[in-house]
mmCIF file with all atom_site columns, C-alpha atoms in Angstrom:
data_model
loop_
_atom_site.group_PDB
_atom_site.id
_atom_site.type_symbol
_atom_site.label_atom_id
_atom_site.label_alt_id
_atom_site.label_comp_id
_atom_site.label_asym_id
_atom_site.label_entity_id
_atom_site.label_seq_id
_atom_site.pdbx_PDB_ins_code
_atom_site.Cartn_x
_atom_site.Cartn_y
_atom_site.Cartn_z
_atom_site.occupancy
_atom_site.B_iso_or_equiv
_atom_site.pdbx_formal_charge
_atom_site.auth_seq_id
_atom_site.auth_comp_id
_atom_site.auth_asym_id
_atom_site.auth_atom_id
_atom_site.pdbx_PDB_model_num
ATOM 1   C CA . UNK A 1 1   ? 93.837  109.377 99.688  1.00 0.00 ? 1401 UNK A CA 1
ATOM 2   C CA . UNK A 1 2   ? 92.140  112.319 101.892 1.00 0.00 ? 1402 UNK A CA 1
ATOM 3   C CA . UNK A 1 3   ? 94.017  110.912 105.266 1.00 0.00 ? 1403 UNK A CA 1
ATOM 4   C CA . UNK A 1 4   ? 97.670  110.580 103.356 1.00 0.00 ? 1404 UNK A CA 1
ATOM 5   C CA . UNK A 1 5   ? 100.169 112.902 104.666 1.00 0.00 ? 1405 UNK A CA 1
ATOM 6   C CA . UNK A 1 6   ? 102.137 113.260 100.998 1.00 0.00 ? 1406 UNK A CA 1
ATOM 7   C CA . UNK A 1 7   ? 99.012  113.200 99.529  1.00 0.00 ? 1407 UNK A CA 1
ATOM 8   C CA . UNK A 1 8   ? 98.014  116.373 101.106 1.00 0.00 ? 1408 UNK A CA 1
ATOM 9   C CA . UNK A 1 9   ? 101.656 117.799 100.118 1.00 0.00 ? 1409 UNK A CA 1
ATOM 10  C CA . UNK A 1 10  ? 101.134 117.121 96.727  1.00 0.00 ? 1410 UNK A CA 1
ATOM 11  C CA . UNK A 1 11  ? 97.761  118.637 96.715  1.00 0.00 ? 1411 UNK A CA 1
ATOM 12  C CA . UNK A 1 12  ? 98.885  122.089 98.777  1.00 0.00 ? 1412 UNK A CA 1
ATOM 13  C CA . UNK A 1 13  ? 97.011  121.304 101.470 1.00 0.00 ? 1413 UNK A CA 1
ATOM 14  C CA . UNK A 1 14  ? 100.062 121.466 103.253 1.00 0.00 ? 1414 UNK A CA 1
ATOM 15  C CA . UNK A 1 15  ? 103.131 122.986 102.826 1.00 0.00 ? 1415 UNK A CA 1
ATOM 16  C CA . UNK A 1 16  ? 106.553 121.728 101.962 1.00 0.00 ? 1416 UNK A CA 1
ATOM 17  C CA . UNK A 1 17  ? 109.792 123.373 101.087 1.00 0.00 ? 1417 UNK A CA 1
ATOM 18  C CA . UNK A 1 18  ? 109.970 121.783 97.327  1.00 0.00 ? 1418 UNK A CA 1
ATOM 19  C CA . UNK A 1 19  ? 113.976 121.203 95.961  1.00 0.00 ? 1419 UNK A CA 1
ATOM 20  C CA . UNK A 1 20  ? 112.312 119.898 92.703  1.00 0.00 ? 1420 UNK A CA 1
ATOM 21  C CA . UNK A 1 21  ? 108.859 119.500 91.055  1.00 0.00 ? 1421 UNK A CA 1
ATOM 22  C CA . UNK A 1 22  ? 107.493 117.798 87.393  1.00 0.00 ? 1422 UNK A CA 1
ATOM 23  C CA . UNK A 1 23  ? 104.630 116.092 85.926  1.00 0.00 ? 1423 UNK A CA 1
ATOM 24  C CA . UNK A 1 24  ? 105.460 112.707 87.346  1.00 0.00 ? 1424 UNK A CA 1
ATOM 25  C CA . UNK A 1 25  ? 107.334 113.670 91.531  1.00 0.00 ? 1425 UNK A CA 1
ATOM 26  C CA . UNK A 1 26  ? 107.860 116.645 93.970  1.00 0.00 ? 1426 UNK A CA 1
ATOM 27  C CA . UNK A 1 27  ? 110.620 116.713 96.157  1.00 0.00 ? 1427 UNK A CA 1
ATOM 28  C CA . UNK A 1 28  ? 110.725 118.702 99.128  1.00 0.00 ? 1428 UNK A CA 1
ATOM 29  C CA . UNK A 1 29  ? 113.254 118.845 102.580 1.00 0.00 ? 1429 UNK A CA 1
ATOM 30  C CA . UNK A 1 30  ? 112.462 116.245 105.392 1.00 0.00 ? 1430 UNK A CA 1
ATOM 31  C CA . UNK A 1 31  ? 111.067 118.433 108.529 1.00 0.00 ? 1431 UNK A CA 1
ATOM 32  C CA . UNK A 1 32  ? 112.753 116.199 110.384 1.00 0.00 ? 1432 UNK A CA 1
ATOM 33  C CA . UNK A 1 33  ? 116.205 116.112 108.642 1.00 0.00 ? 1433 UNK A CA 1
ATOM 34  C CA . UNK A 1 34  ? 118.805 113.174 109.750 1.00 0.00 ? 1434 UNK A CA 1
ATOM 35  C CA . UNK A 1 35  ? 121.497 114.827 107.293 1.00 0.00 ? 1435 UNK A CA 1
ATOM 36  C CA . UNK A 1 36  ? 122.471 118.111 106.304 1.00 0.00 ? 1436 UNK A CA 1
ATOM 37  C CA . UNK A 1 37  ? 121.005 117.668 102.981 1.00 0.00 ? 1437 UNK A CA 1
ATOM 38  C CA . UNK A 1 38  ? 117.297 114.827 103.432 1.00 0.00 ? 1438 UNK A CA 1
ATOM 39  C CA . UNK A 1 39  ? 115.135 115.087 100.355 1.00 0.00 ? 1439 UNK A CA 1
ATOM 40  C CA . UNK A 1 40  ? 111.504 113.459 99.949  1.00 0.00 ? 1440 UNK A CA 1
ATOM 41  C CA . UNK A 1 41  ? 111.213 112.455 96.564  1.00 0.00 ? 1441 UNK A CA 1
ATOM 42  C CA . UNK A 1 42  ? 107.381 111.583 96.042  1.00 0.00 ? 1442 UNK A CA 1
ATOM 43  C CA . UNK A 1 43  ? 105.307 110.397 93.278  1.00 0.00 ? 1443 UNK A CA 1
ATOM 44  C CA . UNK A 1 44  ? 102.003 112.982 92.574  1.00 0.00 ? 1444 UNK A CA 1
ATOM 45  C CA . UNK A 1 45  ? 100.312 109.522 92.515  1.00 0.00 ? 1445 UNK A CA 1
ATOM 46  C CA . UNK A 1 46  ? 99.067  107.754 95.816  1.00 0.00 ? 1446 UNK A CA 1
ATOM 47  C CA . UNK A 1 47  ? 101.301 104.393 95.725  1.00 0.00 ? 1447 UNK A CA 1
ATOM 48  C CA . UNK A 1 48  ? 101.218 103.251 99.191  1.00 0.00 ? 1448 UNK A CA 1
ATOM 49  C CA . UNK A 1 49  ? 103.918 100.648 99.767  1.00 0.00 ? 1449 UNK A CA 1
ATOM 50  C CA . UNK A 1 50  ? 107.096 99.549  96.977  1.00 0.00 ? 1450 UNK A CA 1
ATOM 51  C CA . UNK A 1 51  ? 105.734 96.392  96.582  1.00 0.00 ? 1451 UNK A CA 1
ATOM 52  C CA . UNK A 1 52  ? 102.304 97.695  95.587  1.00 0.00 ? 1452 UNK A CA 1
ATOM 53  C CA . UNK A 1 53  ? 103.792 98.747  91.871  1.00 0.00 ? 1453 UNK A CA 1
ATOM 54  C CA . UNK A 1 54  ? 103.260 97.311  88.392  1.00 0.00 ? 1454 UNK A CA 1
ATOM 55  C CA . UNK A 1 55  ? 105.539 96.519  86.087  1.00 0.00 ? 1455 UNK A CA 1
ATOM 56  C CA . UNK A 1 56  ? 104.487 99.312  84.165  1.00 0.00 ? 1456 UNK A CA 1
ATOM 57  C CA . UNK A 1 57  ? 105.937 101.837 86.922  1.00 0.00 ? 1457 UNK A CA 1
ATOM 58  C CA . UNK A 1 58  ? 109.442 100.561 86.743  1.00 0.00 ? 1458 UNK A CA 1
ATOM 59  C CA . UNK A 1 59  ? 109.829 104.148 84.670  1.00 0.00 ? 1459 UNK A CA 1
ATOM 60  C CA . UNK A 1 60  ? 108.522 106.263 87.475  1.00 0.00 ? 1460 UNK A CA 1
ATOM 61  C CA . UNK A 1 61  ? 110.912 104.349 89.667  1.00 0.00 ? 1461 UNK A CA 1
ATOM 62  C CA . UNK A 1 62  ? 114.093 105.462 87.133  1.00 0.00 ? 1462 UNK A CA 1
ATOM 63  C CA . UNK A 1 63  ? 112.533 108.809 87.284  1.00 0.00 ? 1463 UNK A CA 1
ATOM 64  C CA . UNK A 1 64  ? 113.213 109.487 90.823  1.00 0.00 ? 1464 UNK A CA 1
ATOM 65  C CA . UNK A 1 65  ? 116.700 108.233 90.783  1.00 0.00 ? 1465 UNK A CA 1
ATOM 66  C CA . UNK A 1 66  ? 117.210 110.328 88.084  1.00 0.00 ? 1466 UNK A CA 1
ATOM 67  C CA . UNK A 1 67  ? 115.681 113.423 90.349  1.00 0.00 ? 1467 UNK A CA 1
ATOM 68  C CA . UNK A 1 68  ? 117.433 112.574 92.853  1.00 0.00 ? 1468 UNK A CA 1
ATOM 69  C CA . UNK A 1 69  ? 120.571 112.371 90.982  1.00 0.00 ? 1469 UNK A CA 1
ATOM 70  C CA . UNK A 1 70  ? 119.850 115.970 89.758  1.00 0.00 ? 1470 UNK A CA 1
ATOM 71  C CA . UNK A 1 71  ? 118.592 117.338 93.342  1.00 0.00 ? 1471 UNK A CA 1
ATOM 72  C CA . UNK A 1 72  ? 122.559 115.998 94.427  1.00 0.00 ? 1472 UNK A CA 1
ATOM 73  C CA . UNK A 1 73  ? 124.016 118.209 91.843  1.00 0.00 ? 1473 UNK A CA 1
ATOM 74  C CA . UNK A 1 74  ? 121.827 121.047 93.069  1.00 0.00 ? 1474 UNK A CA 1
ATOM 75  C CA . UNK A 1 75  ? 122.460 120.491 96.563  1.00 0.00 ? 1475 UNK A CA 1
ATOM 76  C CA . UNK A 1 76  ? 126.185 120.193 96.652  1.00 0.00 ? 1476 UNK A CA 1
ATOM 77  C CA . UNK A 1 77  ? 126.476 116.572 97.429  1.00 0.00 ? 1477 UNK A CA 1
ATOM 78  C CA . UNK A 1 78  ? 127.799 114.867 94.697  1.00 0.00 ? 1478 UNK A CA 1
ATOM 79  C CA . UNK A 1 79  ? 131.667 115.228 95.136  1.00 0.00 ? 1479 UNK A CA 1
ATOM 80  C CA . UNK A 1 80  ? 131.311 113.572 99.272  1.00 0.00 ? 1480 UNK A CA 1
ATOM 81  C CA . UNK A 1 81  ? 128.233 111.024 98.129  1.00 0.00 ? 1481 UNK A CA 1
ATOM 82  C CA . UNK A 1 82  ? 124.967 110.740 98.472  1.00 0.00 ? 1482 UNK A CA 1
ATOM 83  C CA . UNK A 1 83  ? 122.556 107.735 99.351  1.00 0.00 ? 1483 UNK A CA 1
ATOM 84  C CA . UNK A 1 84  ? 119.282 107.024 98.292  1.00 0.00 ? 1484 UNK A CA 1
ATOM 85  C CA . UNK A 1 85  ? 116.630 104.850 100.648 1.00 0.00 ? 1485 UNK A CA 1
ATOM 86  C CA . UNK A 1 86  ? 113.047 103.686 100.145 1.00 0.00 ? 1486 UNK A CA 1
ATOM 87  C CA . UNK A 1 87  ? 111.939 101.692 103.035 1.00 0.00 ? 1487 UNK A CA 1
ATOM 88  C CA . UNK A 1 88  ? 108.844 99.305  102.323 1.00 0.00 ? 1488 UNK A CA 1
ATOM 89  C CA . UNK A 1 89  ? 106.829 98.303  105.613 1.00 0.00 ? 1489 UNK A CA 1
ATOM 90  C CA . UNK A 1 90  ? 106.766 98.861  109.126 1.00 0.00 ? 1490 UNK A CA 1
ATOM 91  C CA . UNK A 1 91  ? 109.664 96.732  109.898 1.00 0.00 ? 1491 UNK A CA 1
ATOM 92  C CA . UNK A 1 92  ? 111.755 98.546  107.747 1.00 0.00 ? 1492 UNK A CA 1
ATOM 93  C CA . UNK A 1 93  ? 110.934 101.987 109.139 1.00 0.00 ? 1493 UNK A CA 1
ATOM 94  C CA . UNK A 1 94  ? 108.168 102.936 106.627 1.00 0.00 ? 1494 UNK A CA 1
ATOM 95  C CA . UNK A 1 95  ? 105.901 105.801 108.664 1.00 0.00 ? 1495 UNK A CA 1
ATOM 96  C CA . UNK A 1 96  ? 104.245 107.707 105.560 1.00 0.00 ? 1496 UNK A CA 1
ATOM 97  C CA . UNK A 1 97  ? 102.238 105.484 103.556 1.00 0.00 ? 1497 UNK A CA 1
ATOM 98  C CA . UNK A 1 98  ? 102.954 106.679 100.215 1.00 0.00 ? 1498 UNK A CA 1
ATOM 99  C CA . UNK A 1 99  ? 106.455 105.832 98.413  1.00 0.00 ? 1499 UNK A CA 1
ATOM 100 C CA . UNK A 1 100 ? 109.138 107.796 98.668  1.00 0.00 ? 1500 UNK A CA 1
ATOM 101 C CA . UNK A 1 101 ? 112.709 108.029 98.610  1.00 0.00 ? 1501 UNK A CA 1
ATOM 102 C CA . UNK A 1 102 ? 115.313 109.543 100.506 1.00 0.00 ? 1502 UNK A CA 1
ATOM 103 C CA . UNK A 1 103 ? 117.793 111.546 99.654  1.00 0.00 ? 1503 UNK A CA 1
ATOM 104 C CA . UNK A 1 104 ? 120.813 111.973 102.114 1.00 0.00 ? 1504 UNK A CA 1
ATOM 105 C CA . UNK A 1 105 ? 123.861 113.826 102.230 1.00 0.00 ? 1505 UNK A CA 1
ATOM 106 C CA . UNK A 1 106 ? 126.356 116.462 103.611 1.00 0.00 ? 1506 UNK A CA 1
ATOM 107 C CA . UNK A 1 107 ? 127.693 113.729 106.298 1.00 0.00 ? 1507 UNK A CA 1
ATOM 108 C CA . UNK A 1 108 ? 129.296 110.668 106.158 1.00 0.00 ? 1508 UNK A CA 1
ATOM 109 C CA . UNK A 1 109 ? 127.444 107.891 105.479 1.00 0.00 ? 1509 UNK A CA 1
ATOM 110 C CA . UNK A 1 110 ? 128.043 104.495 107.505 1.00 0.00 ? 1510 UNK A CA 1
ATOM 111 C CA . UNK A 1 111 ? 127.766 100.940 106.661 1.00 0.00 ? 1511 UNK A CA 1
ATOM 112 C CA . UNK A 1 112 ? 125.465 98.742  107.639 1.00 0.00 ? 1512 UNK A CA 1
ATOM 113 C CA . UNK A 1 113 ? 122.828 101.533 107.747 1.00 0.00 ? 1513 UNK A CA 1
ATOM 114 C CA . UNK A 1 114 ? 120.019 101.548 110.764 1.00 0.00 ? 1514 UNK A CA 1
#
């Protein structure tokens, strides 16, 4: 996707602080943070919206949890919690088109969220 914002991330077209990177995600820091610690965990592949996947990407899915999980340990956040978020649609505060989750942390986190 030439106009997708990740897309050009995952490509180098622009340039990201990357946390964590494989064959399957990248993860980079949020340029506009709303924790201490707010990872972008990204598929390399252009998925646009959650309920765009397959059955047969429930694995990537597991795979960035399990980044995520390890980014936590990295960062320090593990011991005072962490939360994940994916938000699916404009109503939901989706603004990149292209999954991804978030990682937060460093701060308490309150309940409900938004």
């Amino acid at each position: 996707m030439k106009e997708c914002l990740f897309c050009k991330i995952v490509s180098g077209e622009i340039p990201s602080t990357k946390v964590h990177e494989d064959e399957q995600l990248i993860a980079f820091r949020d340029v506009n943070p709303q924790a201490p610690t707010h990872v972008l965990i990204i598929p390399r592949r252009h998925i646009e919206r959650l309920t765009d996947l397959s059955e047969s990407e429930a694995e990537l899915i597991g795979q960035m949890q399990l980044s995520a999980n390890k980014i936590a340990e990295q960062e320090g956040i593990v011991s005072g919690g962490f939360r994940t978020v994916f938000n699916c649609g404009e109503g939901a505060g989706q603004s990149v088109w292209h999954i991804h989750m978030h990682l937060l942390g460093g701060r308490p986190m309150h309940w409900p969220p938004g």
